[in-house]
Tab-separated table of C-alpha atoms in Angstrom:
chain	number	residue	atom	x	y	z
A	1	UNK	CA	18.090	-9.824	1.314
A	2	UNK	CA	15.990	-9.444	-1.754
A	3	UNK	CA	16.186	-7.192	-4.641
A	4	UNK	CA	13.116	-5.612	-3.101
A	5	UNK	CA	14.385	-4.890	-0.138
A	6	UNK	CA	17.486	-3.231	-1.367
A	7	UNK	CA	15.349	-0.725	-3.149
A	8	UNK	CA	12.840	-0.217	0.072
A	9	UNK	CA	16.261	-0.158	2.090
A	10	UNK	CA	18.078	2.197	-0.423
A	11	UNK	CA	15.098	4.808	-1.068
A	12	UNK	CA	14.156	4.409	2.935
A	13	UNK	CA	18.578	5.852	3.197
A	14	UNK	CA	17.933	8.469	0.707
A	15	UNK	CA	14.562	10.071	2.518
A	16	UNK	CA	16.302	9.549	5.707
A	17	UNK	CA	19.224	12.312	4.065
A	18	UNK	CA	15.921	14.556	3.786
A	19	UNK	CA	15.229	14.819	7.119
A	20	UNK	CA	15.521	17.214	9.704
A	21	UNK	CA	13.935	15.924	13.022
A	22	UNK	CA	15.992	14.518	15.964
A	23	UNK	CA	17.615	10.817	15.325
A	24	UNK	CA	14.894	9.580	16.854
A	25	UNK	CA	12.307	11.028	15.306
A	26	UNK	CA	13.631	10.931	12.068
A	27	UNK	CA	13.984	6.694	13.501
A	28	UNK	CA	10.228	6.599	13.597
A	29	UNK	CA	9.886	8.012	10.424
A	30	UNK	CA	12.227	5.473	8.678
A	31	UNK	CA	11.122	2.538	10.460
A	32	UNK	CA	7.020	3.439	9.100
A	33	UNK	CA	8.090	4.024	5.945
A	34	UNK	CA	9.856	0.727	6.003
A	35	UNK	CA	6.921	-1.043	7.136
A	36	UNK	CA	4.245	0.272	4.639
A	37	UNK	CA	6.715	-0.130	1.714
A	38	UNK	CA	7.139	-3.848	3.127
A	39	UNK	CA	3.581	-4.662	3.410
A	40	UNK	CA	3.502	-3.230	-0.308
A	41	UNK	CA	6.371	-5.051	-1.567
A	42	UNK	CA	4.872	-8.486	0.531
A	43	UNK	CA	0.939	-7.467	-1.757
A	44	UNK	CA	3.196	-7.470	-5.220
A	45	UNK	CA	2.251	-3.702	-5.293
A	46	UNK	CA	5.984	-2.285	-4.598
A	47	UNK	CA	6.339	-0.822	-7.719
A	48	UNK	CA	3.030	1.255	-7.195
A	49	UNK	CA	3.400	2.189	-3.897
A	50	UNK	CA	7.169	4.000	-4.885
A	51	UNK	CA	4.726	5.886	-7.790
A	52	UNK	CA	2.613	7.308	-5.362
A	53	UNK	CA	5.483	8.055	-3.077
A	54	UNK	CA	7.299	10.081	-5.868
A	55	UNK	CA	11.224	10.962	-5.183
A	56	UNK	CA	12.224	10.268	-1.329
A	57	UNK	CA	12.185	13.909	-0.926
A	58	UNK	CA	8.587	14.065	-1.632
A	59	UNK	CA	7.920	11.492	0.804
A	60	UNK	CA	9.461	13.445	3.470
A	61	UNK	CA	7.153	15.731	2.996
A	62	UNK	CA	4.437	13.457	3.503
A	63	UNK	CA	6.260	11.487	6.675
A	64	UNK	CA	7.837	13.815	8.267
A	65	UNK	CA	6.321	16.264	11.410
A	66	UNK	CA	9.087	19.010	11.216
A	67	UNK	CA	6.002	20.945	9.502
A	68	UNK	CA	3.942	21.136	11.921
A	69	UNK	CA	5.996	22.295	14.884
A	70	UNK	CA	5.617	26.161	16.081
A	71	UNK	CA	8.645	28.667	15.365
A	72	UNK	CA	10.781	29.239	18.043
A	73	UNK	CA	10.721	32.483	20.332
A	74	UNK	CA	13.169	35.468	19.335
A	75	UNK	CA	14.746	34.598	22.916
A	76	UNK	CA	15.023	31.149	22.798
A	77	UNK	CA	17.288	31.581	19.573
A	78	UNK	CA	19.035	34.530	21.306
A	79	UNK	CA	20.129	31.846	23.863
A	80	UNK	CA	21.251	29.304	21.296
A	81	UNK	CA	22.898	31.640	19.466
A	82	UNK	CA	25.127	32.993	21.897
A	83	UNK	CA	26.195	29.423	22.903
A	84	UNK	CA	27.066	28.781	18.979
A	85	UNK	CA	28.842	31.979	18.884
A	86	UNK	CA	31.080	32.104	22.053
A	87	UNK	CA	34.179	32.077	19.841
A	88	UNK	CA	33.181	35.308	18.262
A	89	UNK	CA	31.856	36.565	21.406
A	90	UNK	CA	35.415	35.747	22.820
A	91	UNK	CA	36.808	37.427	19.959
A	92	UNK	CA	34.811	40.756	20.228
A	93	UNK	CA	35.680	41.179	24.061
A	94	UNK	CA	39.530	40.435	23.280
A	95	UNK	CA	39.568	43.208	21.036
A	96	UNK	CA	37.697	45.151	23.144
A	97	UNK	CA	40.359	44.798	25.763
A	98	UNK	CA	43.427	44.953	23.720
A	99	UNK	CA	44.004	48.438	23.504
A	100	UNK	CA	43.981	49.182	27.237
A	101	UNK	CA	46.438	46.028	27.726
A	102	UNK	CA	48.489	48.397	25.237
A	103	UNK	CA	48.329	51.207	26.613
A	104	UNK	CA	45.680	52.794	24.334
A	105	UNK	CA	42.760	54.357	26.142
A	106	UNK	CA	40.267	54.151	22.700
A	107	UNK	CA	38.906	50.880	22.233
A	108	UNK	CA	35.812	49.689	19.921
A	109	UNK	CA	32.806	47.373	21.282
A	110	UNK	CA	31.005	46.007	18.861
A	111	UNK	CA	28.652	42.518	18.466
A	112	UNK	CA	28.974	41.386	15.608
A	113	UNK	CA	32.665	42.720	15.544
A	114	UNK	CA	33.060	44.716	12.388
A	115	UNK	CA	34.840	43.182	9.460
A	116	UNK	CA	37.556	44.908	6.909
A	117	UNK	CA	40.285	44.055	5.442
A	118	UNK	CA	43.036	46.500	4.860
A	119	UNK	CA	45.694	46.214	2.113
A	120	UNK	CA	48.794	48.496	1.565
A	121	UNK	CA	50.794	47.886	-2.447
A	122	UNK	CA	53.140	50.229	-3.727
A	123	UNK	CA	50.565	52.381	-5.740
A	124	UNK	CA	47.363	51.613	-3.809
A	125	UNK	CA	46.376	51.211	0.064
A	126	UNK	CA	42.983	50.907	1.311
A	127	UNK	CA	40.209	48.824	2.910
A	128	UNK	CA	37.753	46.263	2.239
A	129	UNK	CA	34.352	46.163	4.099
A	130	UNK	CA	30.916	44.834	3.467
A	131	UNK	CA	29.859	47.927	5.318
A	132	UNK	CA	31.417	51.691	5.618
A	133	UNK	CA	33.630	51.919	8.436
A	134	UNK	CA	36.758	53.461	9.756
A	135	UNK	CA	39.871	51.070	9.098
A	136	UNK	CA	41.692	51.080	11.823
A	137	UNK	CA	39.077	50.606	15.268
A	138	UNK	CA	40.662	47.356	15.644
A	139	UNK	CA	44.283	47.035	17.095
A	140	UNK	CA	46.701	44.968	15.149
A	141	UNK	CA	47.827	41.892	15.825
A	142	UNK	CA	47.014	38.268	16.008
A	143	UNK	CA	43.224	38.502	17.535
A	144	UNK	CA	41.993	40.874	14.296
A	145	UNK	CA	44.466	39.019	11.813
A	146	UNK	CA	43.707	35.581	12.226
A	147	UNK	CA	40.893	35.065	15.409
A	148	UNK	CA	38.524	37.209	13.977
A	149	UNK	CA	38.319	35.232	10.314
A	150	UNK	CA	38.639	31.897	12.257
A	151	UNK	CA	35.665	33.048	14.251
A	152	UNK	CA	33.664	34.653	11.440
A	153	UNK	CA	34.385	31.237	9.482
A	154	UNK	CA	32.842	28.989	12.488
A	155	UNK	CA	29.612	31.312	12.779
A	156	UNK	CA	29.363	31.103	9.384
A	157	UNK	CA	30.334	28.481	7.511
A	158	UNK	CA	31.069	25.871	10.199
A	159	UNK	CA	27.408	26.452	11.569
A	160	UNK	CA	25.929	26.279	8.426
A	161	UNK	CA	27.359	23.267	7.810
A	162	UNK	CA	26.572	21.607	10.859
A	163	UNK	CA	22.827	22.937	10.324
A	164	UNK	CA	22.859	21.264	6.966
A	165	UNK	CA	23.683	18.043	8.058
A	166	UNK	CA	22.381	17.342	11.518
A	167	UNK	CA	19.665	20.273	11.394
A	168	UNK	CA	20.937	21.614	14.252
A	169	UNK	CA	23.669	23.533	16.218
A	170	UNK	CA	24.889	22.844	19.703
A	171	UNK	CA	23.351	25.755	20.854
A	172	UNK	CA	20.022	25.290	19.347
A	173	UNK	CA	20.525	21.507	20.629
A	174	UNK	CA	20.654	22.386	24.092
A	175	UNK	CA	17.481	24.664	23.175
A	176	UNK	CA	15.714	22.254	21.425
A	177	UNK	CA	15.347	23.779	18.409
A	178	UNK	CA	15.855	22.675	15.107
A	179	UNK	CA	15.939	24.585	11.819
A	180	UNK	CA	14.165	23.294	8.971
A	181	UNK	CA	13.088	24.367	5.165
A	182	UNK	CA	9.700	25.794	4.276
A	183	UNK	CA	8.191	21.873	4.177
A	184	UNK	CA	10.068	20.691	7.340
A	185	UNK	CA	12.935	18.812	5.748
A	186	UNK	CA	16.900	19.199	6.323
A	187	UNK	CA	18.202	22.402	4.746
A	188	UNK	CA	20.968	22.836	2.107
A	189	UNK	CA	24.595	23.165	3.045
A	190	UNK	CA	24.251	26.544	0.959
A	191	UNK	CA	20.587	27.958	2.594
A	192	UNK	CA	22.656	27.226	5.872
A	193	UNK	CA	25.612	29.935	4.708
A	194	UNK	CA	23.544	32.081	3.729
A	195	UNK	CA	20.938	32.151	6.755
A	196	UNK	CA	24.612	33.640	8.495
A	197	UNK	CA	25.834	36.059	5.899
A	198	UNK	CA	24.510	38.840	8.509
A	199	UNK	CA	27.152	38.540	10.222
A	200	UNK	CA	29.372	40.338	7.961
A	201	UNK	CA	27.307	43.428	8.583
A	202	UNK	CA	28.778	43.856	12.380
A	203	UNK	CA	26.250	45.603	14.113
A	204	UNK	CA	23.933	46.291	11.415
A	205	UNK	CA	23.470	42.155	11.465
A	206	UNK	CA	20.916	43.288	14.273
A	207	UNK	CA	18.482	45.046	11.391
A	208	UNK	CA	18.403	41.076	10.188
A	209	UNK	CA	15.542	40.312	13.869
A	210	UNK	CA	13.420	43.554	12.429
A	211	UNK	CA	10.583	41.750	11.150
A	212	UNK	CA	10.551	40.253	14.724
A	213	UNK	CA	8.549	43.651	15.375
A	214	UNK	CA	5.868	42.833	13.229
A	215	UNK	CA	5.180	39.405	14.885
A	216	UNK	CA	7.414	37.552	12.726
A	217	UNK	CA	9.429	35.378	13.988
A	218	UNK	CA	11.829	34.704	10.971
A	219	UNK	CA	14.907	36.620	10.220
A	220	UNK	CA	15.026	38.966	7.290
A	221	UNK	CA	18.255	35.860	6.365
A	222	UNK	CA	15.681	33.246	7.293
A	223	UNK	CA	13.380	34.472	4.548
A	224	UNK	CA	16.080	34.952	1.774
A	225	UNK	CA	17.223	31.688	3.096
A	226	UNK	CA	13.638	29.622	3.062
A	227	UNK	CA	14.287	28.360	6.534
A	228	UNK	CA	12.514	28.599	9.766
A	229	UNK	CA	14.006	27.518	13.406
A	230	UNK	CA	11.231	25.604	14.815
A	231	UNK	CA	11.287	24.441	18.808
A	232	UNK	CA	10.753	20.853	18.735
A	233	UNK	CA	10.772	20.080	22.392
A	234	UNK	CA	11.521	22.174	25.720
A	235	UNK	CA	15.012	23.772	26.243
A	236	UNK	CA	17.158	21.961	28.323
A	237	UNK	CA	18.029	24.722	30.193
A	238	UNK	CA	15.176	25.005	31.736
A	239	UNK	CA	13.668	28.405	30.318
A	240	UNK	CA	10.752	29.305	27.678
B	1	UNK	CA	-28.336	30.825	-36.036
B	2	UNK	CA	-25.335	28.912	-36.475
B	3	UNK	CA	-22.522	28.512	-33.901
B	4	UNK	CA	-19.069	26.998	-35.079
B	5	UNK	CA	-17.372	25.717	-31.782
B	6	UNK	CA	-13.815	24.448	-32.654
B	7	UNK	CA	-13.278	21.065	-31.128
B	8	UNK	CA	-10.208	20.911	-29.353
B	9	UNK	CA	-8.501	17.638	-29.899
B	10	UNK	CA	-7.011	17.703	-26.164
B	11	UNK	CA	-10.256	18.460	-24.489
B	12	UNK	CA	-11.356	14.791	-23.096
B	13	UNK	CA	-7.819	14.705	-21.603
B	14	UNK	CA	-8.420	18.015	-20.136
B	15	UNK	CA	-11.960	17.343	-18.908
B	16	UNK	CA	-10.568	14.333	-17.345
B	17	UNK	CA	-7.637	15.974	-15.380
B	18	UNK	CA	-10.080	18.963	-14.410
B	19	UNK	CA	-12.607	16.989	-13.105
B	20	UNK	CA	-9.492	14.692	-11.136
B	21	UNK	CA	-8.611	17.929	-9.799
B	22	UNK	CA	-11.796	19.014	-8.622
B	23	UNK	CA	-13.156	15.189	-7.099
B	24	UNK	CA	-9.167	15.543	-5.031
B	25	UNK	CA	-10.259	18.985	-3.306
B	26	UNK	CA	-13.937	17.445	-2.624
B	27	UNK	CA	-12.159	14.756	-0.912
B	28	UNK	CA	-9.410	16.854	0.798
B	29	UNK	CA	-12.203	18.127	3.534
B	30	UNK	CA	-13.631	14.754	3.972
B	31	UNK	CA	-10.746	12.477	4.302
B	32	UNK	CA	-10.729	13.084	8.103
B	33	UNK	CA	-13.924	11.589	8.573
B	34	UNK	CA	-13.366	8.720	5.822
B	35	UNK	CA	-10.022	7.747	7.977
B	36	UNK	CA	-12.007	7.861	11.006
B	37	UNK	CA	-14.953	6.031	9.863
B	38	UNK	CA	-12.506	3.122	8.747
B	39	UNK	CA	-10.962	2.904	12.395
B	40	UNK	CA	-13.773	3.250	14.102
B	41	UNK	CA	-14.887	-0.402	12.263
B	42	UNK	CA	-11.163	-1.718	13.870
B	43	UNK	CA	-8.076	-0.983	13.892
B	44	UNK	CA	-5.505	-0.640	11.087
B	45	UNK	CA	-2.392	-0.843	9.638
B	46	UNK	CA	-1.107	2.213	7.587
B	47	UNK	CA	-1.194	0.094	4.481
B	48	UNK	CA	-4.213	-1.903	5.072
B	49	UNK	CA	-5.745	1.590	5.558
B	50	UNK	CA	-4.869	3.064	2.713
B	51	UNK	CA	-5.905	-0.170	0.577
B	52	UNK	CA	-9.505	-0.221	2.654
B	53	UNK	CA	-9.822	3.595	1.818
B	54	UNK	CA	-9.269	2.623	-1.901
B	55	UNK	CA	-11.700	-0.419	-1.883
B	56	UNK	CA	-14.742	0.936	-0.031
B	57	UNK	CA	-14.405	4.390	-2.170
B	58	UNK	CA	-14.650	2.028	-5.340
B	59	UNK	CA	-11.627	3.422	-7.192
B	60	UNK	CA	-12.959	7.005	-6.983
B	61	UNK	CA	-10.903	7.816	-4.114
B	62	UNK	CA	-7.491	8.463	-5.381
B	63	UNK	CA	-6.066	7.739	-1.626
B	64	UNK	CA	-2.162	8.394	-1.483
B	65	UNK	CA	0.462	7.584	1.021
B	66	UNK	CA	1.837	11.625	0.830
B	67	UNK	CA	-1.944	12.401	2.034
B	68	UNK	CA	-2.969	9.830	4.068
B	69	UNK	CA	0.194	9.334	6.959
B	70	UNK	CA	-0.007	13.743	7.280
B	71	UNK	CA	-3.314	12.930	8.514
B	72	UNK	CA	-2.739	10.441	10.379
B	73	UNK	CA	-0.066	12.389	12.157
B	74	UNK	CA	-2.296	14.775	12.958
B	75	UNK	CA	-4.683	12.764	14.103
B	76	UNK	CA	-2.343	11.203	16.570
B	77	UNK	CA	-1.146	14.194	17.787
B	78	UNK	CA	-4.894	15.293	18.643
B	79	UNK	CA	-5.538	12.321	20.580
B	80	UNK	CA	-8.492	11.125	18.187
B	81	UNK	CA	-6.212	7.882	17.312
B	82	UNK	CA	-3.078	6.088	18.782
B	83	UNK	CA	-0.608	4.026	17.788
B	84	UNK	CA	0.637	1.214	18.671
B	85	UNK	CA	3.772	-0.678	17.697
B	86	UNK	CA	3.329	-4.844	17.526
B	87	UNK	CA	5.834	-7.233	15.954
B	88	UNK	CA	3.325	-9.852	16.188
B	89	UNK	CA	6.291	-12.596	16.051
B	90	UNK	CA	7.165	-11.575	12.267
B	91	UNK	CA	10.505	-10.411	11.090
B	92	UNK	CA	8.755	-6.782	10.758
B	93	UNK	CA	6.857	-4.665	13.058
B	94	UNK	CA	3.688	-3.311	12.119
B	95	UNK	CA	2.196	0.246	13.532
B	96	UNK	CA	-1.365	-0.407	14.222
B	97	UNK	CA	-3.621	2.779	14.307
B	98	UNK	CA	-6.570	2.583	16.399
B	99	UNK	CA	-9.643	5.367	17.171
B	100	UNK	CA	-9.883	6.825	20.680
B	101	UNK	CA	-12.718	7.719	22.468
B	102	UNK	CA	-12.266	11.631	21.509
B	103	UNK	CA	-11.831	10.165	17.797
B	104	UNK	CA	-15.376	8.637	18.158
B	105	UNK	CA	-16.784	12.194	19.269
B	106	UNK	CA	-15.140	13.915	16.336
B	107	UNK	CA	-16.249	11.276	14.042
B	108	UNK	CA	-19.892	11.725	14.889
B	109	UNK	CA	-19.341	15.361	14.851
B	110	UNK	CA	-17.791	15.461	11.074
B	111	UNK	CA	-20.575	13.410	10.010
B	112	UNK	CA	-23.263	15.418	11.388
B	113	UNK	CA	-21.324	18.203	10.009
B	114	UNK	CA	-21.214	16.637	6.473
B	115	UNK	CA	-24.708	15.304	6.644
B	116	UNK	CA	-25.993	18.688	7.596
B	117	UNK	CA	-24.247	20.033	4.760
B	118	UNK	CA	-25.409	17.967	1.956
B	119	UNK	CA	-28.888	18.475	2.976
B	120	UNK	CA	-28.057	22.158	2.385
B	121	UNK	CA	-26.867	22.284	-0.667
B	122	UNK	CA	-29.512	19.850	-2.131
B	123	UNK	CA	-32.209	22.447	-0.913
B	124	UNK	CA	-29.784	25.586	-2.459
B	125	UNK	CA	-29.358	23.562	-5.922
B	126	UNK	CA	-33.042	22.918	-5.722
B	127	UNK	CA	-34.417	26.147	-5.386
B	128	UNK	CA	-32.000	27.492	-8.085
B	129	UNK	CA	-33.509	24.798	-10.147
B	130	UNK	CA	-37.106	26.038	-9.188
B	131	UNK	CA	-36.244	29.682	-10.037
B	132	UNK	CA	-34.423	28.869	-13.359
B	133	UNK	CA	-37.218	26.773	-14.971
């Protein structure tokens, strides 16, 4: 292996990081990169050819075809989303059901489940919400103490993170979608959080689809975010 | 009467970088038809491509890879030109990009299209000329 070729194969690793297509599209990309910085490296004009280029994150700009695919369909991520969110779906219909398992005939259903925290100290008690609510609509108990923040966590964060660094989600997999920054490329471990924080809102999260009203089909999150959910192939389960 | 113009010290640099600015949008709406015109001579490589672009546009055209494999993308994905995959027996494989039929049509039609054009805005700049003098 040449010097040469440890700098095509090093800078070809680093724009591969920028993508956000499918492995095999993101393949393609990488392997005609390769090839035209090869046939530069094999005319002496290497050197050049990496100028023009700029960083490797310019260059997936230029090489990749994330860009160009449509948004997907407020349904389509519906779908996907309630596959990547069964665990807080679970979650919501456990503490639906909890109180009549009790004994209680008052129960709260609400998607996203509405998240507090209540404290008790000697001099102050209270409760901690993103958004005004009653403490106290949940029972106690193991599902609201620890299920709920495990689930909140994996819609979150987990997701997020998952986005970040395959560009997908297992339900947006199955959908073929794929979710992308403003130029196409593989989004930020952070924009992926944050894309989620409306989750926190409980039910209110549901205000985050209202520009889907004007013909928009990014989230009020997407757009604070800077990413779009694009469908790069038909869903696999066989719907639009 | 006697006009002082200050000479700014900068301004050949910043003629230069205007008028680079201006010659890259000119070329922006006609490197479709330049990258067709090239294939439809034979078929080529992404890199041989962009180095033909450079040679027959004698240096002017400031042809760059960030530019020129977008468009080609697009192009494929029309169905004007396909490519093609060969490892020709070397250790690397090349992509060849060749026109299509429908990539013939849409050359003619760009050209026609730009030809048209020019010969409209020589008889606009003419007639302005005519009413100025």
């Amino acid at each position: 292996m040449s010097d040469q070729d440890d700098v095509i194969r090093d800078y070809v690793r680093r724009f591969d990081a920028c993508l956000a297509g499918t492995s095999a599209s993101r393949a393609t990309a990488c392997t005609e990169l390769t090839a035209h910085l090869s046939e530069a490296a094999a005319a002496g004009e290497l050197e050049s050819a990496l100028a023009r280029l700029g960083t490797p994150r310019d260059a997936a700009r230029g090489f990749n075809r994330e860009a160009n695919l449509p948004l997907a369909t407020m349904g389509r991520r519906l779908r996907a989303a309630l596959i990547d969110n069964l665990p807080l779906v679970a979650v919501t219909i456990g503490l639906a059901v909890q109180p009549a398992m009790e004994g209680v005939h008052q129960t709260t259903l609400a998607f996203p489940p509405l998240a507090y925290i209540e404290f008790s100290t000697a001099v102050l008690s209270g409760c901690v919400a993103l958004v005004p609510v009653t403490c106290g609509v949940y029972p106690a108990g193991w599902l609201h103490a620890f299920a709920l923040p495990l689930a909140l966590l994996w819609s979150i964060v987990g997701l997020g993170l998952i986005e970040s660094r395959v560009g997908t989600t297992p339900g947006k997999l199955l959908l073929g979608l794929r979710v992308t920054d403003k130029d196409g490329l593989r989004i930020t471990a952070r924009a992926g959080t944050v894309r989620r924080l409306s989750f926190l809102g409980g039910p209110l999260a549901w205000l985050d689809w209202l520009p889907v009203l004007t013909g928009d089909q990014r989230r009020i999150f997407d757009h604070v975010a800077g990413t779009r959910v694009v469908a790069a192939r038909e869903p696999a389960d066989g719907g639009t | 009467m006697l006009y002082i113009v200050p000479m700014d010290e900068r301004g050949d640099a910043a003629s230069a970088a205007a008028l680079g600015q201006l010659r890259r949008e000119l070329a922006r709406g006609t490197a479709e038809l330049a990258v067709l015109s090239v294939l439809a001579t034979g078929r080529r490589y992404g890199y041989e491509l962009l180095k033909r672009l450079q040679r027959v546009g004698g240096g002017e055209w400031e042809v760059k890879e960030g530019t020129l494999y977008p468009l080609l993308h697009r192009l494929e994905d029309a169905g004007y030109i396909l490519g093609e995959w060969e490892a020709e027996g070397r250790g690397r494989p090349r992509k060849y990009y060749a026109i299509t039929g429908a990539g013939r049509a849409r050359a003619r039609l760009l050209r026609d299209e730009w030809e048209a054009l020019i010969v409209s805005m020589r008889r606009l700049l003419k007639k302005l000329d005519g009413e100025s003098s």
